[in-house]
Amino acid sequence: MEKIEEEFANLHIVKRSSEPKEPTYLLGIDTSNTGRAEKGSIVAVLCSNESIRIYDKETLNILHKFSGHPGLLNGVKFANSCDNVYSASTDGTIKCWDARLASDKPVQLFKGYPSNTFISFDINCKDHVICAGTEKVDDDALLVFWDARMNSQDLSTGREPLGAYSETHSDDITQVRFHPSNPNMLVSGSTDGLVNVFDISVDNEEDALLTTCNSVSSVSCIGWSGKDYKQVYCMTHDEGFCWWDLNNLDSDEPITRLCIQDVREIFNMKESNLDYLIGGLYHEKMDKLFVIGGTNTGKIHLVNCAPSGLTHVASLQGGHTATVRSFCWDMQDDSLLTGGEDAQLLLWKPGTGNKEEKTFTKKDSMKIASSVHQRVRVHSHESYKRKTK
């Protein structure tokens, strides 16, 4: 624990993104997995103005921007084997761009069924299958699947779905996450409070559903953790946290490792509070799960997760001036990217000195009124259906 506390506490700002022409919330961040050392890493950032910006990671200079969706964007994700970047949209499509090219013409287009509104998606570790979650329409909330492998016949017409799951969620599917190393394992979360784990190699939806976990709240974030990634965690729109161990599915041991209905109520830190949760961070080298949260003034907290409860580890401040919406931790160099409602993208790196940080001045908040509040952060006990497992 001392190692990660020291690493996090020693992070300091080495770069800030340039002033944007128009202030936007930075809602999601992903980095390329290809490790193009000779060209440098690239970063994709989901913005609230219906665009995706591509940055050079080391300089945080904007390389180009994609804005090919007519609807609101939800999620941004690089392919695992190349520099293609994907996003889902409320217009019922998923588009894939070549992040090396400054073109609004996608290299792949994935079409949903009529009336689909996509609010979450992911691509599996082999880059073979895409899954997207929809808003509920009539009585249906769908997990829609596509074959993501390149096929020249699909480039001009768009690819139709392979099929969909329709029986396992009863409300908007807010999160979809494939397993980091098993291409057939998938977890989904919904405003119905349920977190479902699937093996998509099984032919039908009923048999593919391995287990259902109940967060008793509207799910805002899910992820995999633990050795061999056999644990699942989730966060909720009213700042709850739940953590389950799939190793215990076939035993008499309880599957629930931890369940806290409101982390804000138990966060114990004299000089600060916690206003919201941003996401989870599983540190592979330490085999530990952390939660990252923050304050409305831009402070960032790292919180350790254990079956006995949550404990504060370290905090970062002096960077953001408003709510932090997104982060991306790089296990290779222990660097951190953060983005927020102040329209800033920050690169933090470990070090004992603050020479580089002193060259930057803290910007005034660029917090803006935005329609993004309608779809991202909902603090309501009426926005979900309470269910029992």
mmCIF file of C-alpha atoms in Angstrom, residues 15 147 373:
data_model
loop_
_atom_site.group_PDB
_atom_site.id
_atom_site.type_symbol
_atom_site.label_atom_id
_atom_site.label_comp_id
_atom_site.label_asym_id
_atom_site.label_seq_id
_atom_site.Cartn_x
_atom_site.Cartn_y
_atom_site.Cartn_z
ATOM 1 C CA LYS A 15 1.428 19.042 -19.231
ATOM 2 C CA ASP A 147 -18.592 -8.933 -35.791
ATOM 3 C CA HIS A 373 -26.095 16.752 -17.234
#
